[in-house]
Amino acid sequence: MYRRLTSSLLGRRVHHPQFTPVCLRLGSGGCSRWEEEKKEDGVKWTQLEHRGPYFVPLYEPLPEDVQFYYDGKPLKLSLATEEIATFYAKMLDHEYTTKETFQNNFFNDWRKEMTLAEQKIIKDLDKCDFSEIHKYFVDKSEARKALPKEEKQKLKEEADKIQEEYGYCILDGHREKIGNFKTEPPGLFRGRGDHPKMGMLKKRIMPEDVVINCSKDSKIPEPPEGHKWKEVRFDNTVTWLASWTENIQHTLKYIMLNPSSKLKGEKDWQKYEVARRLKDVVQNIRAQYQIDWKSKEMKKRQRAVALYFIDKLALRAGNEKEEGETADTVGCCSLRVEHIRLHPELDGQENVVEFDFLGKDSIRYYNKVSVEKPVFKNLKLFMKNKNPADDLFDRLNTTILNRHLQSLMDGLTAKVFRTYNASITLQEQLKALTNSEDNVAAKLLAYNRANRAVAVLCNHQRSTPKTHEKSMQILQTKIDAKKQQVEEAQEELKKAEDEFKDTKDAKAEVNVEKKKKKLKRLEEQLSKLNVQATDKEENKQIALGTSKLNYLDPRISIAWCKKFGVPIEKIYNKTQREKFAWAIDMANEDFEF
DNA sequence: TGTTCTACTTAGGAGCGTTCTT
DNA sequence: AAGAACGCTCCTAAGTAGAACA
């Protein structure tokens, strides 16, 4: 894979000091750098050394005067029971704690950790009073915020020291930043959406739960005093440094490198190269799935319609999920009949499909799309004699789809379409929206609009900021005031003009010009405010960050910056520049996705 | 062939520090 | 100077996808 990727780039004279220098003499007999850098298939590193995870501090008991009450009476809890009580107490302000599932799951798990004596007393969550504990933590956080500067500085230094010690590893001779070097603290599980496991107790991770991965000849990390690792292994075919199994869903959690690392950067680059290869064959693929809409095989038709959705609407693949274990969300292949409605005609458009389902993170996907006639017909067919809860594509799953895609192009999977369509959209939108005559601010507005088009395509949403309504009102007040001013200025201008008509006086003429100027200035300010309001309104539920970080080939943005004289810092902050170091180094203004 | 396990990317929200407004 | 708004970092859940297993 790497060889192919690299050789495909040879013509573009790519180099990056941080990244593997590419051998430019391939085929001209031996290249020691290449030999040195090239790893066997699947091998990710030759040297990996680190300190192991940083374990979050142990529980500190509450002060004596902070009490838990049961049925109105103070009750001293055992340490373990108290700790779990604090998890709930801390969340009292949160909407979660009002949900029945959350309460039940919490109470169940809490009771399991209680002593027998406690179990006998504490039988009803409604009789539990956590308010004093809650207040204790609110006060504590206030106190921390109010700490004098020097104290805050001291805390910062302590955190930096931990970061310095545990936050880096050595990978193939380079010091690399680790992404998440701390174990996750215990607490109550907060799933997204209507999660059946919300409120369950997430247990503390101990060294005995942790598998360490490093190189054999490295300094093996020491477990904390008096503890042992679950296992130490030396697997250079994976990129993780440590792992443990989490107790809610029984899935693995990993400690991995920061996106700024060479390892992650090269993987990112590779991802965009695959998407660029799709660009060369996408027209053929589209032509083929349109033919397949009319296939005799129902299986093929379903595959072709699903692929059309993935391509046109940037839907996710939609793996199957275990029922009852997670929130009920779907992607393309797992769509059910109840998630779409067919309208032969709607709002003047024909063959409209109305999508309404919860996707990843329980984010709602709602869209009305006019589709080609054969797609519409097929959907009707797929839905025939089915219940709302039945699968729309009953003969398709992501494995089948991806196997097909793999046969169309090496490395092609459903998610590549999202990457490809996102990046190509950015490139096209930038071309359409950027005006080289504009100043930097206007160019940035164009960039954000292009970015927004992608975010809309990928359905990247955020919850409306709590302050949105209010700041919108403030803006509206400003607009109203400005309108008033404009009207006044219009009247003043009219008066001045009348006066000039009457007097033909030079002074009056000057006054007319003055009033005209004033009106123009005010009108400009008004239109600026209106644009701002539109912008804000359009952006209130759209998150730009996700596409910027995960879907848009950074070389497109960098090329745009170079071409139009926009400093890269205007579009990428420090972290983002670190992540995209590879692209910043290799892309010039001619880069084409 | 279906199921489970593993490894990795993608995702939105919380919280906090900084900047802008009043 | 205080408060609001904004932007960034951290956090960890929730996806995708392929391998291993039965």
XYZ file of N, CA, C and O in Angstrom, chain A residues 110-281:
688
model
N -25.346 1.069 41.603
C -24.916 1.621 42.893
C -25.155 0.587 43.989
O -24.286 0.316 44.805
N -26.344 0.011 43.947
C -26.695 -0.964 44.993
C -25.755 -2.163 44.985
O -25.431 -2.711 46.042
N -25.283 -2.518 43.803
C -24.350 -3.649 43.716
C -23.055 -3.382 44.492
O -22.413 -4.324 44.959
N -22.681 -2.116 44.591
C -21.415 -1.788 45.244
C -21.594 -1.472 46.731
O -20.615 -1.210 47.431
N -22.834 -1.465 47.193
C -23.076 -1.103 48.602
C -22.744 -2.272 49.529
O -22.760 -3.432 49.124
N -22.484 -1.940 50.789
C -22.366 -2.992 51.800
C -23.760 -3.554 52.050
O -24.770 -2.920 51.699
N -23.807 -4.726 52.671
C -25.108 -5.340 52.958
C -25.982 -4.420 53.792
O -27.182 -4.257 53.547
N -25.352 -3.803 54.774
C -26.087 -2.888 55.661
C -26.698 -1.743 54.862
O -27.862 -1.370 55.051
N -25.901 -1.193 53.935
C -26.387 -0.080 53.113
C -27.533 -0.544 52.208
O -28.519 0.172 52.036
N -27.358 -1.732 51.666
C -28.402 -2.264 50.778
C -29.737 -2.373 51.502
O -30.792 -2.168 50.914
N -29.651 -2.700 52.798
C -30.883 -2.855 53.570
C -31.600 -1.530 53.776
O -32.825 -1.479 53.846
N -30.811 -0.462 53.864
C -31.418 0.851 54.125
C -31.826 1.543 52.817
O -32.953 1.999 52.662
N -30.875 1.590 51.885
C -31.096 2.396 50.679
C -31.837 1.581 49.625
O -31.247 0.785 48.901
N -33.136 1.790 49.552
C -33.939 0.988 48.631
C -34.691 1.818 47.610
O -35.318 1.280 46.702
N -34.627 3.133 47.771
C -35.423 4.000 46.909
C -34.618 5.257 46.579
O -34.253 6.018 47.489
N -34.361 5.422 45.287
C -33.547 6.577 44.878
C -34.218 7.899 45.244
O -33.544 8.881 45.578
N -35.543 7.916 45.208
C -36.264 9.156 45.516
C -36.035 9.626 46.948
O -36.225 10.795 47.262
N -35.639 8.701 47.791
C -35.415 9.088 49.182
C -33.968 9.513 49.436
O -33.583 9.830 50.553
N -33.151 9.454 48.380
C -31.748 9.855 48.506
C -31.611 11.357 48.290
O -32.129 11.890 47.313
N -30.904 11.984 49.181
C -30.693 13.427 49.074
C -29.200 13.695 48.890
O -28.409 13.557 49.811
N -28.856 14.073 47.651
C -27.448 14.317 47.316
C -27.120 15.811 47.338
O -26.040 16.201 46.934
N -28.076 16.623 47.754
C -27.927 18.064 47.505
C -26.723 18.673 48.215
O -26.072 19.562 47.669
N -26.412 18.167 49.411
C -25.262 18.740 50.124
C -23.962 18.397 49.400
O -23.051 19.216 49.309
N -23.922 17.155 48.911
C -22.728 16.723 48.160
C -22.606 17.540 46.881
O -21.533 18.010 46.516
N -23.744 17.742 46.239
C -23.765 18.539 45.015
C -23.206 19.928 45.266
O -22.326 20.409 44.542
N -23.702 20.544 46.333
C -23.273 21.905 46.654
C -21.776 21.941 46.927
O -21.072 22.868 46.503
N -21.305 20.909 47.627
C -19.874 20.835 47.940
C -19.024 20.928 46.667
O -18.043 21.660 46.609
N -19.441 20.200 45.633
C -18.649 20.198 44.401
C -18.810 21.490 43.605
O -17.864 21.951 42.971
N -20.008 22.063 43.665
C -20.200 23.358 43.000
C -19.288 24.403 43.651
O -18.561 25.125 42.968
N -19.303 24.428 44.977
C -18.455 25.383 45.702
C -16.987 25.162 45.382
O -16.219 26.109 45.203
N -16.626 23.901 45.345
C -15.237 23.562 45.093
C -14.780 24.083 43.731
O -13.679 24.627 43.600
N -15.650 23.922 42.741
C -15.256 24.375 41.409
C -15.227 25.897 41.330
O -14.365 26.478 40.667
N -16.146 26.543 42.062
C -16.123 28.012 42.137
C -14.816 28.478 42.759
O -14.173 29.403 42.284
N -14.461 27.796 43.846
C -13.253 28.173 44.583
C -12.028 28.049 43.682
O -11.114 28.882 43.736
N -12.034 27.015 42.856
C -10.884 26.817 41.979
C -10.806 27.918 40.935
O -9.730 28.391 40.581
N -11.981 28.332 40.464
C -12.007 29.415 39.473
C -11.500 30.720 40.083
O -10.899 31.536 39.396
N -11.789 30.885 41.377
C -11.446 32.149 42.025
C -10.025 32.163 42.574
O -9.603 33.139 43.194
N -9.295 31.107 42.359
C -7.928 31.002 42.867
C -7.051 32.144 42.335
O -7.210 32.560 41.191
N -6.127 32.632 43.189
C -5.226 33.685 42.695
C -4.344 33.157 41.557
O -4.109 31.960 41.441
N -3.858 34.113 40.800
C -3.077 33.805 39.606
C -1.943 32.814 39.863
O -1.760 31.852 39.102
N -1.191 33.070 40.937
C -0.014 32.225 41.189
C -0.422 30.779 41.455
O 0.252 29.848 41.018
N -1.523 30.638 42.179
C -2.003 29.287 42.493
C -2.388 28.544 41.211
O -2.064 27.376 41.045
N -3.068 29.272 40.345
C -3.461 28.669 39.064
C -2.223 28.284 38.266
O -2.175 27.221 37.642
N -1.249 29.153 38.293
C 0.003 28.909 37.594
C 0.652 27.624 38.106
O 1.143 26.798 37.342
N 0.598 27.473 39.432
C 1.206 26.294 40.049
C 0.501 25.011 39.584
O 1.162 24.023 39.243
N -0.812 25.070 39.567
C -1.581 23.910 39.095
C -1.227 23.570 37.648
O -1.075 22.417 37.276
N -1.092 24.638 36.867
C -0.754 24.461 35.448
C 0.601 23.756 35.319
O 0.768 22.834 34.513
N 1.551 24.216 36.129
C 2.887 23.620 36.072
C 2.861 22.144 36.434
O 3.574 21.339 35.836
N 2.038 21.813 37.427
C 1.937 20.408 37.816
C 1.367 19.566 36.673
O 1.843 18.464 36.398
N 0.353 20.115 36.014
C -0.241 19.400 34.889
C 0.772 19.239 33.757
O 0.865 18.183 33.131
N 1.534 20.307 33.522
C 2.561 20.251 32.478
C 3.605 19.182 32.769
O 4.108 18.522 31.859
N 3.921 19.036 34.064
C 4.931 18.058 34.448
C 4.444 16.636 34.128
O 5.196 15.799 33.611
N 3.171 16.389 34.418
C 2.593 15.077 34.112
C 2.602 14.846 32.603
O 2.975 13.785 32.120
N 2.218 15.885 31.883
C 2.206 15.799 30.413
C 3.605 15.489 29.890
O 3.781 14.630 29.017
N 4.560 16.174 30.451
C 5.951 15.995 30.031
C 6.405 14.545 30.263
O 7.076 13.946 29.431
N 5.986 14.008 31.403
C 6.449 12.682 31.800
C 5.705 11.551 31.081
O 6.303 10.581 30.645
N 4.399 11.701 30.995
C 3.574 10.604 30.459
C 3.037 10.877 29.053
O 2.547 9.967 28.409
N 3.103 12.116 28.628
C 2.419 12.507 27.400
C 3.183 12.263 26.113
O 2.696 12.603 25.039
N 4.390 11.711 26.228
C 5.186 11.484 25.023
C 5.735 10.069 24.992
O 5.879 9.435 26.030
N 6.032 9.599 23.799
C 6.687 8.307 23.666
C 7.805 8.441 22.642
O 7.939 9.481 21.996
N 8.598 7.404 22.538
C 9.610 7.366 21.479
C 9.143 6.340 20.454
O 8.921 5.180 20.807
N 8.965 6.788 19.230
C 8.573 5.871 18.179
C 9.593 5.979 17.048
O 9.760 7.044 16.467
N 10.271 4.906 16.795
C 11.317 4.861 15.771
C 12.270 6.052 15.876
O 12.545 6.733 14.885
N 12.709 6.282 17.090
C 13.717 7.312 17.304
C 13.194 8.731 17.436
O 13.947 9.645 17.762
N 11.883 8.925 17.207
C 11.321 10.281 17.335
C 10.454 10.389 18.573
O 9.701 9.478 18.892
N 10.546 11.539 19.219
C 9.689 11.789 20.362
C 8.337 12.249 19.828
O 8.248 13.259 19.120
N 7.290 11.501 20.129
C 5.971 11.816 19.592
C 4.966 12.047 20.714
O 5.032 11.415 21.765
N 4.041 12.958 20.461
C 3.012 13.270 21.442
C 1.953 12.161 21.451
O 1.554 11.676 20.389
N 1.522 11.799 22.649
C 0.466 10.807 22.781
C -0.875 11.534 22.812
O -0.982 12.637 23.339
N -1.890 10.933 22.267
C -3.203 11.579 22.250
C -3.851 11.607 23.619
O -4.048 12.662 24.221
N -4.178 10.440 24.127
C -4.842 10.323 25.431
C -3.983 9.473 26.343
O -4.042 8.271 26.285
N -3.186 10.096 27.173
C -2.266 9.294 27.983
C -2.811 8.993 29.374
O -2.190 8.277 30.137
N -3.984 9.543 29.694
C -4.579 9.279 31.009
C -5.653 8.206 30.909
O -6.398 8.162 29.929
N -5.759 7.385 31.945
C -6.877 6.447 31.977
C -8.159 7.248 32.179
O -8.137 8.332 32.757
N -9.268 6.718 31.722
C -10.532 7.419 31.906
C -10.981 7.266 33.352
O -10.958 6.160 33.882
N -11.355 8.366 33.991
C -11.767 8.275 35.393
C -13.094 7.529 35.540
O -13.883 7.484 34.597
N -13.331 6.935 36.708
C -14.619 6.284 36.923
C -15.733 7.326 36.949
O -15.479 8.504 37.189
N -16.938 6.875 36.700
C -18.063 7.810 36.681
C -19.298 7.100 36.195
O -19.341 5.870 36.159
N -20.305 7.872 35.802
C -21.521 7.275 35.277
C -21.504 7.404 33.766
O -21.206 8.465 33.236
N -21.802 6.312 33.105
C -21.770 6.287 31.653
C -22.790 7.267 31.076
O -23.952 7.276 31.454
N -22.320 8.089 30.157
C -23.209 9.041 29.494
C -23.253 8.675 28.032
O -22.414 9.088 27.265
N -24.216 7.897 27.651
C -24.353 7.591 26.239
C -24.987 8.773 25.534
O -25.411 9.736 26.174
N -25.044 8.725 24.207
C -25.697 9.799 23.454
C -27.070 9.312 23.013
O -27.263 8.138 22.722
N -27.980 10.247 22.955
C -29.333 9.903 22.530
C -30.018 9.030 23.568
O -29.734 9.111 24.760
N -30.893 8.185 23.068
C -31.693 7.356 23.967
C -30.936 6.058 24.227
O -31.294 5.002 23.715
N -29.906 6.146 25.005
C -29.037 4.989 25.208
C -29.539 4.129 26.358
O -29.731 4.630 27.460
N -29.714 2.809 26.093
C -30.268 1.952 27.145
C -29.332 1.788 28.352
O -29.787 1.372 29.410
N -28.063 2.126 28.189
C -27.126 1.918 29.301
C -26.753 3.189 30.048
O -25.852 3.169 30.891
N -27.415 4.285 29.739
C -27.062 5.544 30.407
C -27.221 5.416 31.920
O -28.169 4.809 32.403
N -26.239 5.951 32.638
C -26.307 5.928 34.100
C -25.581 4.761 34.733
O -25.386 4.739 35.947
N -25.170 3.789 33.929
C -24.440 2.654 34.501
C -23.088 3.106 35.037
O -22.511 4.091 34.582
N -22.587 2.335 35.972
C -21.322 2.690 36.615
C -20.141 2.290 35.753
O -19.960 1.115 35.409
N -19.337 3.277 35.426
C -18.107 3.034 34.684
C -16.998 2.871 35.707
O -16.690 3.801 36.458
N -16.410 1.724 35.748
C -15.484 1.409 36.837
C -14.097 2.018 36.650
O -13.685 2.321 35.531
N -13.423 2.137 37.766
C -12.059 2.666 37.751
C -11.118 1.681 37.065
O -11.182 0.483 37.303
N -10.260 2.203 36.224
C -9.285 1.369 35.525
C -8.056 1.196 36.413
O -7.475 2.176 36.876
N -7.688 -0.039 36.650
C -6.499 -0.341 37.464
C -5.402 -0.909 36.563
O -5.703 -1.440 35.486
N -4.164 -0.827 37.015
C -3.069 -1.377 36.197
C -3.331 -2.830 35.812
O -2.960 -3.262 34.717
N -3.995 -3.560 36.695
C -4.309 -4.966 36.433
C -5.260 -5.140 35.233
O -5.437 -6.262 34.752
N -5.907 -4.033 34.788
C -6.806 -4.092 33.627
C -6.066 -3.766 32.326
O -6.627 -3.925 31.238
N -4.851 -3.251 32.460
C -4.196 -2.611 31.320
C -3.182 -3.521 30.625
O -2.339 -4.127 31.277
N -3.297 -3.582 29.317
C -2.289 -4.268 28.502
C -1.341 -3.210 27.955
O -1.782 -2.193 27.411
N -0.055 -3.446 28.139
C 0.958 -2.522 27.634
C 1.509 -3.071 26.327
O 1.745 -4.258 26.204
N 1.684 -2.177 25.366
C 2.328 -2.577 24.114
C 3.548 -1.691 23.890
O 3.450 -0.463 23.937
N 4.711 -2.302 23.674
C 5.939 -1.544 23.455
C 6.951 -2.457 22.773
O 6.641 -3.609 22.481
N 8.133 -1.938 22.518
C 9.106 -2.837 21.889
C 9.892 -3.597 22.947
O 10.134 -3.109 24.042
N 10.263 -4.786 22.572
C 10.888 -5.739 23.480
C 12.117 -5.153 24.176
O 12.302 -5.300 25.373
N 12.940 -4.483 23.382
C 14.208 -4.004 23.923
C 14.105 -2.619 24.552
O 15.095 -2.016 24.909
N 12.853 -2.100 24.660
C 12.714 -0.770 25.260
C 12.621 -0.887 26.770
O 12.504 -1.976 27.323
N 12.682 0.272 27.410
C 12.497 0.296 28.860
C 11.003 0.044 29.119
O 10.169 0.890 28.826
N 10.678 -1.117 29.659
C 9.275 -1.487 29.876
C 8.693 -0.596 30.970
O 9.317 -0.419 32.014
N 7.518 -0.010 30.727
C 6.943 0.874 31.754
C 6.701 0.141 33.080
O 6.321 -1.028 33.091
N 6.925 0.864 34.171
C 6.714 0.315 35.508
C 5.254 0.497 35.905
O 4.732 1.607 35.805
N 4.586 -0.542 36.364
C 3.238 -0.316 36.902
C 3.347 0.463 38.213
O 4.397 0.428 38.859
N 2.278 1.166 38.614
C 2.308 1.895 39.882
C 2.672 0.947 41.033
O 2.339 -0.249 40.981
N 3.321 1.482 42.025
C 3.771 0.754 43.233
C 2.726 -0.260 43.723
O 1.566 0.092 43.934
N 3.158 -1.484 43.857
C 2.276 -2.512 44.406
C 1.286 -3.106 43.409
O 0.388 -3.845 43.798
N 1.448 -2.732 42.144
C 0.515 -3.235 41.123
C 1.257 -3.949 40.005
O 2.472 -3.828 39.872
N 0.454 -4.671 39.209
C 1.011 -5.361 38.048
C 0.181 -5.018 36.814
O -1.005 -4.729 36.923
N 0.793 -5.062 35.647
C 0.032 -4.933 34.403
C -0.727 -6.225 34.146
O -0.297 -7.294 34.589
N -1.798 -6.117 33.408
C -2.514 -7.317 32.990
C -1.617 -8.152 32.072
O -1.564 -9.370 32.164
N -0.925 -7.427 31.196
C -0.068 -8.101 30.225
C 0.874 -7.070 29.610
O 0.526 -5.902 29.506
N 2.036 -7.521 29.213
C 2.919 -6.673 28.414
C 3.155 -7.418 27.115
O 3.529 -8.586 27.132
N 2.853 -6.746 26.000
C 3.115 -7.420 24.723
C 3.928 -6.548 23.792
O 4.078 -5.354 24.007
N 4.453 -7.196 22.779
C 5.363 -6.508 21.870
C 4.845 -6.690 20.449
O 5.392 -7.430 19.663
N 3.751 -6.030 20.148
C 3.090 -6.216 18.860
C 3.320 -4.996 17.973
O 2.674 -3.965 18.142
N 4.225 -5.130 17.022
C 4.527 -3.965 16.169
C 3.620 -3.874 14.938
O 3.854 -3.064 14.063
N 2.562 -4.698 14.914
C 1.614 -4.569 13.800
C 0.442 -3.667 14.180
O -0.466 -3.459 13.379
N 0.436 -3.164 15.396
C -0.610 -2.225 15.821
C 0.032 -0.940 16.320
O 1.225 -0.914 16.618
N -0.778 0.122 16.412
C -0.220 1.430 16.746
C -0.488 1.846 18.188
O -0.050 2.912 18.605
N -1.230 1.053 18.939
C -1.581 1.489 20.297
C -0.493 1.182 21.318
O 0.301 0.258 21.147
N -0.492 1.992 22.384
C 0.536 1.898 23.419
C 0.038 1.124 24.632
O 0.814 0.495 25.339
N -1.273 1.240 24.865
C -1.877 0.536 25.996
C -3.353 0.358 25.694
O -3.924 1.125 24.909
N -3.974 -0.634 26.296
C -5.398 -0.855 26.072
C -6.042 -1.487 27.297
O -5.338 -2.066 28.142
N -7.342 -1.341 27.411
C -8.093 -2.021 28.450
C -9.521 -2.225 27.956
O -9.938 -1.575 26.995
N -10.234 -3.128 28.584
C -11.614 -3.369 28.214
C -12.515 -2.601 29.146
O -12.385 -2.684 30.364
N -13.411 -1.851 28.561
C -14.299 -0.985 29.345
C -15.509 -1.828 29.763
O -15.886 -2.765 29.055
N -16.057 -1.553 30.948
C -17.019 -2.497 31.522
C -18.481 -2.292 31.121
O -19.333 -3.077 31.494
N -18.799 -1.254 30.355
C -20.202 -1.011 29.995
C -20.568 -1.795 28.732
O -21.529 -2.550 28.720
N -19.803 -1.584 27.666
C -20.094 -2.266 26.404
C -19.106 -3.397 26.148
O -19.173 -4.040 25.098
N -18.163 -3.556 27.064
C -17.107 -4.564 26.928
C -16.332 -4.398 25.632
O -16.018 -5.371 24.947
N -16.049 -3.152 25.310
C -15.220 -2.902 24.136
C -13.842 -2.422 24.590
O -13.661 -2.027 25.738
N -12.897 -2.468 23.651
C -11.540 -2.068 23.981
C -11.370 -0.572 23.886
O -11.944 0.077 23.021
N -10.559 -0.047 24.789
C -10.159 1.353 24.719
C -8.659 1.370 24.544
O -7.964 0.505 25.070
N -8.170 2.353 23.819
C -6.748 2.394 23.515
C -6.108 3.714 23.894
O -6.753 4.766 23.866
N -4.821 3.624 24.184
C -4.003 4.827 24.247
C -3.229 4.869 22.944
O -2.553 3.909 22.583
N -3.406 5.974 22.221
C -2.772 6.080 20.902
C -2.068 7.411 20.748
O -2.152 8.285 21.604
N -1.426 7.580 19.608
C -0.660 8.789 19.340
C -1.561 9.971 18.997
O -2.696 9.811 18.561
N -1.014 11.139 19.183
C -1.659 12.394 18.811
C -1.686 12.520 17.275
O -0.810 12.002 16.598
N -2.691 13.242 16.743
C -2.759 13.404 15.285
C -1.515 14.075 14.682
O -1.273 13.961 13.483
N -0.744 14.765 15.502
C 0.450 15.433 14.973
C 1.578 14.449 14.670
O 2.549 14.802 14.024
N 1.427 13.211 15.119
C 2.523 12.258 14.947
C 2.675 11.834 13.485
O 1.729 11.885 12.701
N 3.867 11.420 13.181
C 4.170 10.977 11.819
C 3.285 9.801 11.424
O 2.748 9.747 10.318
N 3.136 8.884 12.357
C 2.337 7.686 12.088
C 0.902 8.033 11.676
O 0.369 7.537 10.690
N 0.275 8.927 12.452
C -1.106 9.319 12.149
C -1.151 10.181 10.897
O -2.090 10.087 10.099
N -0.157 11.036 10.737
C -0.115 11.929 9.587
C -0.041 11.160 8.274
O -0.757 11.455 7.326
N 0.809 10.141 8.256
C 0.941 9.355 7.033
C -0.343 8.608 6.708
O -0.729 8.488 5.551
N -1.014 8.166 7.750
C -2.281 7.455 7.558
C -3.331 8.410 6.981
O -4.118 8.047 6.112
N -3.302 9.619 7.475
C -4.234 10.645 7.023
C -3.998 10.960 5.543
O -4.938 11.018 4.745
N -2.751 11.135 5.221
C -2.340 11.402 3.842
C -2.831 10.274 2.931
O -3.462 10.508 1.897
N -2.570 9.071 3.377
C -2.972 7.900 2.610
C -4.488 7.892 2.362
O -4.955 7.572 1.277
N -5.237 8.283 3.393
C -6.698 8.331 3.269
C -7.106 9.244 2.111
O -7.963 8.883 1.297
N -6.481 10.411 2.034
C -6.841 11.343 0.964
C -6.349 10.867 -0.400
O -6.975 11.155 -1.419
N -5.274 10.141 -0.415
C -4.800 9.598 -1.690
C -5.783 8.561 -2.231
O -6.020 8.492 -3.432
N -6.354 7.762 -1.348
C -7.364 6.794 -1.781
C -8.563 7.550 -2.360
O -9.081 7.214 -3.427
N -8.981 8.620 -1.660
C -10.121 9.405 -2.137
C -9.826 10.032 -3.497
O -10.707 10.135 -4.353
N -8.574 10.415 -3.703
C -8.216 11.004 -4.998
C -8.239 9.962 -6.109
O -8.525 10.285 -7.262
N -7.930 8.733 -5.738
C -8.012 7.685 -6.753
C -9.469 7.429 -7.139
O -9.770 7.102 -8.279
N -10.358 7.618 -6.171
C -11.778 7.455 -6.486
C -12.209 8.469 -7.544
O -13.040 8.185 -8.406
N -11.629 9.646 -7.462
C -11.969 10.696 -8.423
C -11.808 10.202 -9.868
O -12.610 10.530 -10.734
N -10.787 9.379 -10.092
C -10.525 8.891 -11.449
C -11.561 7.882 -11.938
O -11.726 7.730 -13.142
N -12.187 7.191 -11.007
C -13.089 6.113 -11.449
C -14.556 6.366 -11.100
O -15.431 5.577 -11.460
